[in-house]
Amino acid sequence: MDKTYDPHAIERTWYRKWEENGYFQPQGEGPAYTIMIPPPNVTGSLHMGHGFNNSIMDALIRYHRMRGYSALWQGGTDHAGIATQMVVERQLQAAGTNRKELGRDKFLEKVWTWKEESGSTITRQLRRLGSSIDWTRERFTMDPGFSKAVEEVFIRLYDEGLIYRGNRLVNWDCKLHTAISDLEVVSEEETGNFWYFRYPLVGGATTQDGKPYIVIATTRPETLLGDTAVAVHPDDERFRHLIGQKVDLPMCNRQIPIIADTYVDPEFGTGCVKITPAHDFNDYEVGQRHKLPLINILTKDGAINENGPEKYRDMDRFECRKQLVRDLETAGLLEKIEPHKLKVPRGDRSGVVIEPYLTNQWYVATKSLAEPAIKAVEDGQIQFVPKQWENTYFAWMRDIQDWCISRQLWWGHRIPAWYDAQGKIYVAPTEADARAKYRLADDVQLTQDEDVLDTWFSSALWTFGTLGWPEQTEYLKKFHPTDVLVTGFDIIFFWVARMIMMTLKFTGQIPFRTVYVHGLIRDAEGQKMSKSKGNVLDPIDLIDGIELDTLLKKRTDSMMQPQLAQKIDKATRKQFPDGIPAHGTDALRYTFYSLASTGRDINFDMGRIEGYRNFCNKIWNAARYVFMNCEEHKVTKPERRHDYSRADLWIQSRFQAALKKVNESIAIYRFDLVAQAVYDFFWNEYCDWYLELSKPVLWDEKANDEAKNATRYTLLSILEQSLRLAHPLMPFITEEIWQKAAQLLDITGATIMLQPYPEEDSSVVSIDVEAEIEWVKNVVLALRNIRGELNISPAKAIPAIFSKGTPLDRHFLEQHRVYLIKLAKLESIEWLTDTALAPPASMQLSGDMEIRVPLAGLIDVKAEQARLAKEIDRLKADSAKVEAQLANERFVANAPPAVVAKERERLSSFAGTLQLLQEQLEKIATL
RNA sequence: GGGUGAAUAGCUCAGCUGGUAGAGCGUCGCCCUUACAAGGCGAAUGUCGGGGGUUCGAGCCCCUCUUCACCCACCA
């Protein structure tokens, strides 16, 4: 083995072997364990969120696979309608053309080509993460089988009346020319204006203070062109007399009524609200109540259409706004302009301001679907982890709105609906089916609906669609419902909720038993990673490393604003002056696990990943040590427990503790605790103590062969078990090392992946042995403390004198001489019966036993005095605290006796130690 | 407006049913000791956001305030 761990060298080959040998496919006859990948966008590339998400899933799958489950991790990708279409449209634009010019068929060809080209990027990257996805079953949301499921669902819902077509206001994206759902609209607070306009009263009416006009306030002046009323509150004294009167709508040559509606808040603005039913959701409601006409004034691009006054026609909505304000000002109808903060709705993909727009769209009636979906969570059939997300889910589901599922795009599942000349709707898989189903005469002309379905409509079918539904396949029977869905909170509504609804509806089963909800991966400062901030980390770069220049280029490329690019350049140089070194997949994954605590957002810390890269190196080198000491011997399992050293038994016992902790923590999805347990055990116990404790045995020429074999066996078998313990987290390094460990232990099996997970075994847990080695550790620690504090070189062997203590101390001392000599680097050990004879020395306590390192020629008295003084101070502070507590009568009276006794004991032990140290200090002072 | 989460060492985070505050990174010493300098050994570091309360005892429970983040909602 190389001296230094090189992730690159080992990650390359293993993944290919695993995949080629079919190890990712469900194995054996065990119970099913299923995870469905949240399908990434087929043309996307891996980001930190994917990295995190898939690391978690892989750990779960590998763990369960090793525990004997027939584990299926179903992989696949999503066609991602809007996102993908946008990318291809951008490419066309760069080539000087557009989709309209190309036409639908040609355009779709282009998209498919692009999908074929780039679709492997994300799956290749998922492989780099070590994801043990069953690629033989990879699905795509637009492959024929899955499309069949989509079609089936649409038609059945339509036939049941749960999908309908409606003409109403939708969120319209003027750039993408499509409707989008409520969820795809993000409202951010922006600074805008409040414009106050005068609407002249008709027929000589005046306001209370005699003005011939009323004043309305608006944040959207251009919608004035579509106003069909002005509303006031029915109880508003100021305007009551005007209800039923009319106003002249400026610039429009129309008169509109003043109506009364409780929707109006008299306190807000002027108390008079312009009502534009065709361009505002609230106004629409008001309009419905008062039977107001709807005047649509916008084109699909967001320009003024033929319903607007000629002057403004074809003007963009924002251009029109400016012009209209100028015109009103000229006309003396602009009262004032105030700055105003308002929520501006924008499309999550396009970023443009969304318009409420009157169109025909397809909707899913969600109420009846939501009910059982709510119940499934209420009943605990589906559980969210952490549980608090259930409230979020309930809140949304209980107030769910009908879902607009049609999109005016080309890329996606085309809606299986046909229209005749009268616009009558026929829903069936194909035109021929439609004719048959509805018994249409041959001469009836049918045209298919131009629209496609919302991507999330198909995603909602993911858990059962991927398993072959509507066919009742063996896989569907065996692997559905799935076990756990691992996902970010950001798509609970988009995806999780809709999956639950659709899956219950069409399979009668829940889609998954557990929803593990995790947070977002942010940068070290807690900022969202985004291209424009230039703080994006690419998981692949963390694995492979990246040169500074390449990183800079990546971060500043295609940046619209040069100042921004400059800033990013500077920040990047500062954070990564030498680029990013390679850390390897295992280290990256381990970092994700270690940060995966209670479902909150994760700040990605470079310090962490370096630490875990070092951990990999530690494992690597520990293995080297073990192999170095074992490979030239035939190592066999010892016949008798008696052959094992105390250290051998100790590490076996400690391994059990770690294993238990790991099992418990995985069961509650606390991967941070899993990572911590494995790290602590391997580094702080196995490496720091056990490996050191093995040396005196292995290097002792007098030790018998049985003892040496037992230690070698323990070294190897604990290593081998630790590798299996850690394998779900760090698949590559564990596999690489395991191969050799298995060989030396005569374990057959081609891969660690398919080995059983370590079994808990209480028979090797020994409290006595643990206490004994704990004693050794304490003595060693005491001696090391003296050495460290007094700056005695680690190379210098020192004498140690022991005294006081219990018979057990004395027994252990004899028993573990060699351990102490090796670990504390002692030149001699002496037991002193009369402490009066003790030479001037530095002293430490282990329990009641006094440990002395004679000062003569070794150390400087001042340093020892300082050490003692420090210790005394600390003890004094501690005893003062305990003393105060014990002086409190109510504590003594009310606290459990055990607690009180413990405190008493502590106090007396403090006092004893304190006295000793003080004597020691005086003694030294005389030197 | 409603809701959720967070605030613990310089940084990133743990801290189970209330009973002596932990890890990693960083810092400071001493060391290339035959697995590992991506390492070993030792050390320092906290009025657990503020205030109140319950309790013998609060990082943890209750109230309140402050700050930050996020989610939902139609305020023109």
Short mmCIF file of C-alpha atoms in Angstrom, two decimals, chain A residues 555-817:
data_model
loop_
_atom_site.label_atom_id
_atom_site.label_comp_id
_atom_site.label_asym_id
_atom_site.label_seq_id
_atom_site.Cartn_x
_atom_site.Cartn_y
_atom_site.Cartn_z
CA ARG A 555 -17.29 31.21 -11.41
CA THR A 556 -17.06 34.33 -13.52
CA ASP A 557 -17.89 32.91 -16.92
CA SER A 558 -21.01 34.21 -18.62
CA MET A 559 -21.38 36.80 -15.88
CA MET A 560 -23.49 39.67 -17.15
CA GLN A 561 -22.01 42.39 -14.99
CA PRO A 562 -18.24 42.83 -15.12
CA GLN A 563 -18.09 44.47 -11.66
CA LEU A 564 -19.71 41.41 -10.23
CA ALA A 565 -17.20 39.19 -11.95
CA GLN A 566 -14.41 41.22 -10.46
CA LYS A 567 -15.79 40.92 -6.98
CA ILE A 568 -16.22 37.20 -7.32
CA ASP A 569 -12.72 36.88 -8.68
CA LYS A 570 -11.34 38.63 -5.65
CA ALA A 571 -13.35 36.70 -3.10
CA THR A 572 -12.47 33.42 -4.75
CA ARG A 573 -8.76 34.20 -4.79
CA LYS A 574 -9.00 35.06 -1.14
CA GLN A 575 -10.78 31.91 -0.12
CA PHE A 576 -8.87 29.54 -2.39
CA PRO A 577 -5.49 31.08 -3.13
CA ASP A 578 -4.24 27.76 -4.45
CA GLY A 579 -7.46 26.47 -5.87
CA ILE A 580 -9.18 23.53 -4.21
CA PRO A 581 -7.18 20.40 -3.46
CA ALA A 582 -8.64 16.98 -4.17
CA HIS A 583 -10.46 15.48 -1.20
CA GLY A 584 -12.01 12.39 -2.69
CA THR A 585 -15.58 11.19 -2.66
CA ASP A 586 -15.43 9.50 0.71
CA ALA A 587 -14.30 12.67 2.45
CA LEU A 588 -17.00 14.72 0.74
CA ARG A 589 -19.67 12.22 1.70
CA TYR A 590 -18.43 12.08 5.24
CA THR A 591 -18.67 15.83 5.46
CA PHE A 592 -22.28 15.70 4.36
CA TYR A 593 -23.09 13.10 6.98
CA SER A 594 -21.32 14.94 9.73
CA LEU A 595 -23.35 18.06 8.99
CA ALA A 596 -26.65 16.27 8.54
CA SER A 597 -28.21 17.07 11.86
CA THR A 598 -31.77 17.95 12.70
CA GLY A 599 -33.06 19.05 9.33
CA ARG A 600 -31.85 22.57 9.36
CA ASP A 601 -29.82 24.25 6.68
CA ILE A 602 -26.21 23.25 6.39
CA ASN A 603 -23.32 25.62 6.18
CA PHE A 604 -20.64 23.87 4.22
CA ASP A 605 -17.34 24.24 5.98
CA MET A 606 -14.12 23.57 4.07
CA GLY A 607 -12.41 22.83 7.37
CA ARG A 608 -14.69 19.88 7.82
CA ILE A 609 -13.94 18.26 4.49
CA GLU A 610 -10.22 18.59 5.07
CA GLY A 611 -10.66 16.98 8.44
CA TYR A 612 -12.45 14.03 6.91
CA ARG A 613 -9.92 13.70 4.13
CA ASN A 614 -7.42 13.36 6.96
CA PHE A 615 -9.67 10.79 8.55
CA CYS A 616 -9.49 8.76 5.35
CA ASN A 617 -5.76 9.03 5.48
CA LYS A 618 -5.85 7.85 9.06
CA ILE A 619 -7.85 4.80 8.14
CA TRP A 620 -5.47 4.15 5.30
CA ASN A 621 -2.43 4.25 7.50
CA ALA A 622 -3.97 2.27 10.29
CA ALA A 623 -4.65 -0.42 7.73
CA ARG A 624 -1.05 -0.26 6.60
CA TYR A 625 0.07 -0.84 10.15
CA VAL A 626 -2.25 -3.77 10.57
CA PHE A 627 -1.23 -5.39 7.31
CA MET A 628 2.43 -4.80 7.99
CA ASN A 629 2.09 -6.73 11.20
CA CYS A 630 -0.14 -9.46 9.94
CA GLU A 631 0.59 -10.30 6.37
CA GLU A 632 3.62 -12.41 7.06
CA HIS A 633 1.82 -14.59 9.52
CA LYS A 634 -0.97 -17.04 9.30
CA VAL A 635 -3.59 -15.32 11.42
CA THR A 636 -6.32 -17.50 12.82
CA LYS A 637 -9.23 -16.98 15.14
CA PRO A 638 -7.97 -17.77 18.66
CA GLU A 639 -9.37 -20.90 20.21
CA ARG A 640 -9.60 -19.59 23.73
CA ARG A 641 -10.71 -16.27 25.13
CA HIS A 642 -7.74 -16.63 27.39
CA ASP A 643 -5.36 -15.99 24.48
CA TYR A 644 -6.58 -12.44 24.08
CA SER A 645 -4.89 -9.58 25.84
CA ARG A 646 -6.93 -7.17 27.92
CA ALA A 647 -6.52 -4.62 25.15
CA ASP A 648 -7.83 -7.12 22.60
CA LEU A 649 -10.91 -7.69 24.68
CA TRP A 650 -11.27 -4.00 25.31
CA ILE A 651 -11.35 -2.96 21.67
CA GLN A 652 -13.83 -5.72 20.89
CA SER A 653 -16.06 -4.39 23.61
CA ARG A 654 -15.69 -0.83 22.42
CA PHE A 655 -16.50 -1.82 18.87
CA GLN A 656 -19.83 -3.08 20.10
CA ALA A 657 -20.56 0.28 21.69
CA ALA A 658 -19.82 2.04 18.42
CA LEU A 659 -21.92 -0.39 16.43
CA LYS A 660 -24.84 0.07 18.77
CA LYS A 661 -24.60 3.81 18.50
CA VAL A 662 -24.46 3.60 14.70
CA ASN A 663 -27.50 1.35 14.46
CA GLU A 664 -29.50 3.55 16.79
CA SER A 665 -28.55 6.70 14.98
CA ILE A 666 -29.33 5.41 11.51
CA ALA A 667 -32.74 4.36 12.75
CA ILE A 668 -33.49 8.00 13.55
CA TYR A 669 -31.74 9.38 10.48
CA ARG A 670 -29.07 11.14 12.53
CA PHE A 671 -26.17 10.74 10.17
CA ASP A 672 -24.14 13.31 12.07
CA LEU A 673 -24.20 11.00 15.06
CA VAL A 674 -23.34 8.02 12.88
CA ALA A 675 -20.35 9.86 11.45
CA GLN A 676 -19.30 10.97 14.91
CA ALA A 677 -19.53 7.47 16.35
CA VAL A 678 -17.47 5.91 13.59
CA TYR A 679 -14.89 8.68 13.72
CA ASP A 680 -14.54 8.53 17.49
CA PHE A 681 -14.24 4.82 17.58
CA PHE A 682 -11.78 4.46 14.79
CA TRP A 683 -9.52 7.36 15.53
CA ASN A 684 -9.77 7.91 19.26
CA GLU A 685 -10.03 4.31 20.35
CA TYR A 686 -8.79 1.96 17.69
CA CYS A 687 -5.90 4.10 16.42
CA ASP A 688 -4.95 6.18 19.43
CA TRP A 689 -5.12 3.39 21.98
CA TYR A 690 -5.56 -0.04 20.58
CA LEU A 691 -2.92 0.16 17.89
CA GLU A 692 -0.48 1.47 20.45
CA LEU A 693 -1.46 -1.20 22.95
CA SER A 694 -0.87 -3.87 20.33
CA LYS A 695 2.74 -2.87 19.89
CA PRO A 696 4.10 -4.15 23.20
CA VAL A 697 2.59 -7.54 22.43
CA LEU A 698 3.70 -7.76 18.84
CA TRP A 699 7.16 -6.40 19.53
CA ASP A 700 7.77 -8.50 22.60
CA GLU A 701 10.05 -11.33 21.62
CA LYS A 702 9.11 -13.21 24.73
CA ALA A 703 5.39 -13.07 24.17
CA ASN A 704 3.90 -16.41 23.19
CA ASP A 705 2.62 -17.11 19.73
CA GLU A 706 -0.95 -17.59 20.86
CA ALA A 707 -0.99 -14.12 22.36
CA LYS A 708 0.55 -12.59 19.27
CA ASN A 709 -1.89 -14.38 17.03
CA ALA A 710 -4.79 -13.22 19.16
CA THR A 711 -3.65 -9.63 18.91
CA ARG A 712 -3.07 -9.90 15.18
CA TYR A 713 -6.46 -11.45 14.80
CA THR A 714 -8.06 -8.68 16.80
CA LEU A 715 -6.25 -5.99 14.85
CA LEU A 716 -7.44 -7.50 11.61
CA SER A 717 -10.94 -8.41 12.61
CA ILE A 718 -11.72 -5.09 14.23
CA LEU A 719 -10.33 -3.35 11.17
CA GLU A 720 -12.43 -5.54 8.94
CA GLN A 721 -15.56 -4.96 11.00
CA SER A 722 -14.91 -1.25 11.14
CA LEU A 723 -14.69 -1.17 7.39
CA ARG A 724 -18.07 -2.81 7.14
CA LEU A 725 -19.36 -0.45 9.79
CA ALA A 726 -18.20 2.55 7.80
CA HIS A 727 -18.89 1.25 4.34
CA PRO A 728 -22.31 2.84 3.88
CA LEU A 729 -20.70 6.21 4.53
CA MET A 730 -17.39 5.82 2.73
CA PRO A 731 -17.77 3.11 0.14
CA PHE A 732 -14.51 3.44 -1.76
CA ILE A 733 -11.78 3.42 0.83
CA THR A 734 -13.54 0.71 2.81
CA GLU A 735 -13.81 -1.51 -0.24
CA GLU A 736 -10.19 -1.01 -1.20
CA ILE A 737 -8.85 -1.90 2.24
CA TRP A 738 -11.40 -4.57 2.89
CA GLN A 739 -10.18 -6.63 -0.04
CA LYS A 740 -6.89 -7.19 1.67
CA ALA A 741 -8.26 -7.55 5.17
CA ALA A 742 -10.72 -10.15 3.95
CA GLN A 743 -7.97 -12.07 2.25
CA LEU A 744 -5.88 -12.17 5.41
CA LEU A 745 -8.89 -13.34 7.39
CA ASP A 746 -9.90 -15.92 4.81
CA ILE A 747 -13.21 -14.22 4.25
CA THR A 748 -14.69 -15.12 0.91
CA GLY A 749 -16.73 -12.64 -1.03
CA ALA A 750 -16.05 -10.43 -3.98
CA THR A 751 -17.06 -7.14 -2.42
CA ILE A 752 -17.63 -5.49 0.91
CA MET A 753 -20.87 -4.15 -0.54
CA LEU A 754 -22.54 -7.51 -0.24
CA GLN A 755 -21.02 -8.54 3.05
CA PRO A 756 -23.29 -8.59 6.07
CA TYR A 757 -23.32 -5.55 8.27
CA PRO A 758 -21.64 -6.19 11.66
CA GLU A 759 -23.97 -7.88 14.11
CA GLU A 760 -24.42 -6.67 17.63
CA ASP A 761 -23.00 -9.24 20.02
CA SER A 762 -23.40 -8.59 23.71
CA SER A 763 -21.17 -11.54 24.60
CA VAL A 764 -18.04 -9.55 23.81
CA VAL A 765 -19.11 -6.51 25.80
CA SER A 766 -17.21 -6.38 29.05
CA ILE A 767 -17.58 -3.62 31.58
CA ASP A 768 -14.70 -5.01 33.63
CA VAL A 769 -12.27 -4.99 30.77
CA GLU A 770 -13.35 -1.52 29.79
CA ALA A 771 -12.75 -0.29 33.34
CA GLU A 772 -9.35 -1.88 33.35
CA ILE A 773 -8.16 -0.26 30.14
CA GLU A 774 -9.75 2.95 31.31
CA TRP A 775 -7.40 2.71 34.28
CA VAL A 776 -4.44 2.31 31.95
CA LYS A 777 -5.54 5.29 29.94
CA ASN A 778 -5.88 7.44 33.03
CA VAL A 779 -2.40 6.61 34.27
CA VAL A 780 -0.92 7.22 30.85
CA LEU A 781 -2.80 10.51 30.57
CA ALA A 782 -1.48 11.60 33.96
CA LEU A 783 2.07 10.86 32.94
CA ARG A 784 1.66 12.53 29.57
CA ASN A 785 0.28 15.57 31.28
CA ILE A 786 3.42 15.85 33.37
CA ARG A 787 5.55 15.35 30.31
CA GLY A 788 3.66 17.87 28.27
CA GLU A 789 3.38 20.54 30.92
CA LEU A 790 7.00 20.30 31.83
CA ASN A 791 8.14 20.15 28.26
CA ILE A 792 9.95 16.89 28.58
CA SER A 793 10.87 15.64 25.14
CA PRO A 794 8.74 12.75 23.93
CA ALA A 795 11.97 10.98 23.08
CA LYS A 796 13.18 10.97 26.68
CA ALA A 797 12.25 7.96 28.79
CA ILE A 798 11.30 8.92 32.32
CA PRO A 799 11.11 7.04 35.61
CA ALA A 800 7.77 6.82 37.36
CA ILE A 801 7.08 6.21 41.03
CA PHE A 802 3.67 5.03 42.21
CA SER A 803 2.28 5.06 45.71
CA LYS A 804 -0.90 4.97 47.82
CA GLY A 805 -3.79 3.68 45.81
CA THR A 806 -5.80 0.53 46.29
CA PRO A 807 -4.72 -3.09 46.01
CA LEU A 808 -6.48 -3.06 42.68
CA ASP A 809 -4.29 -0.19 41.53
CA ARG A 810 -1.30 -2.19 42.52
CA HIS A 811 -2.59 -5.25 40.76
CA PHE A 812 -3.29 -3.31 37.57
CA LEU A 813 0.10 -1.73 37.74
CA GLU A 814 1.75 -5.11 37.75
CA GLN A 815 -0.60 -6.41 35.12
CA HIS A 816 -0.09 -3.53 32.72
CA ARG A 817 3.55 -2.58 33.22
#
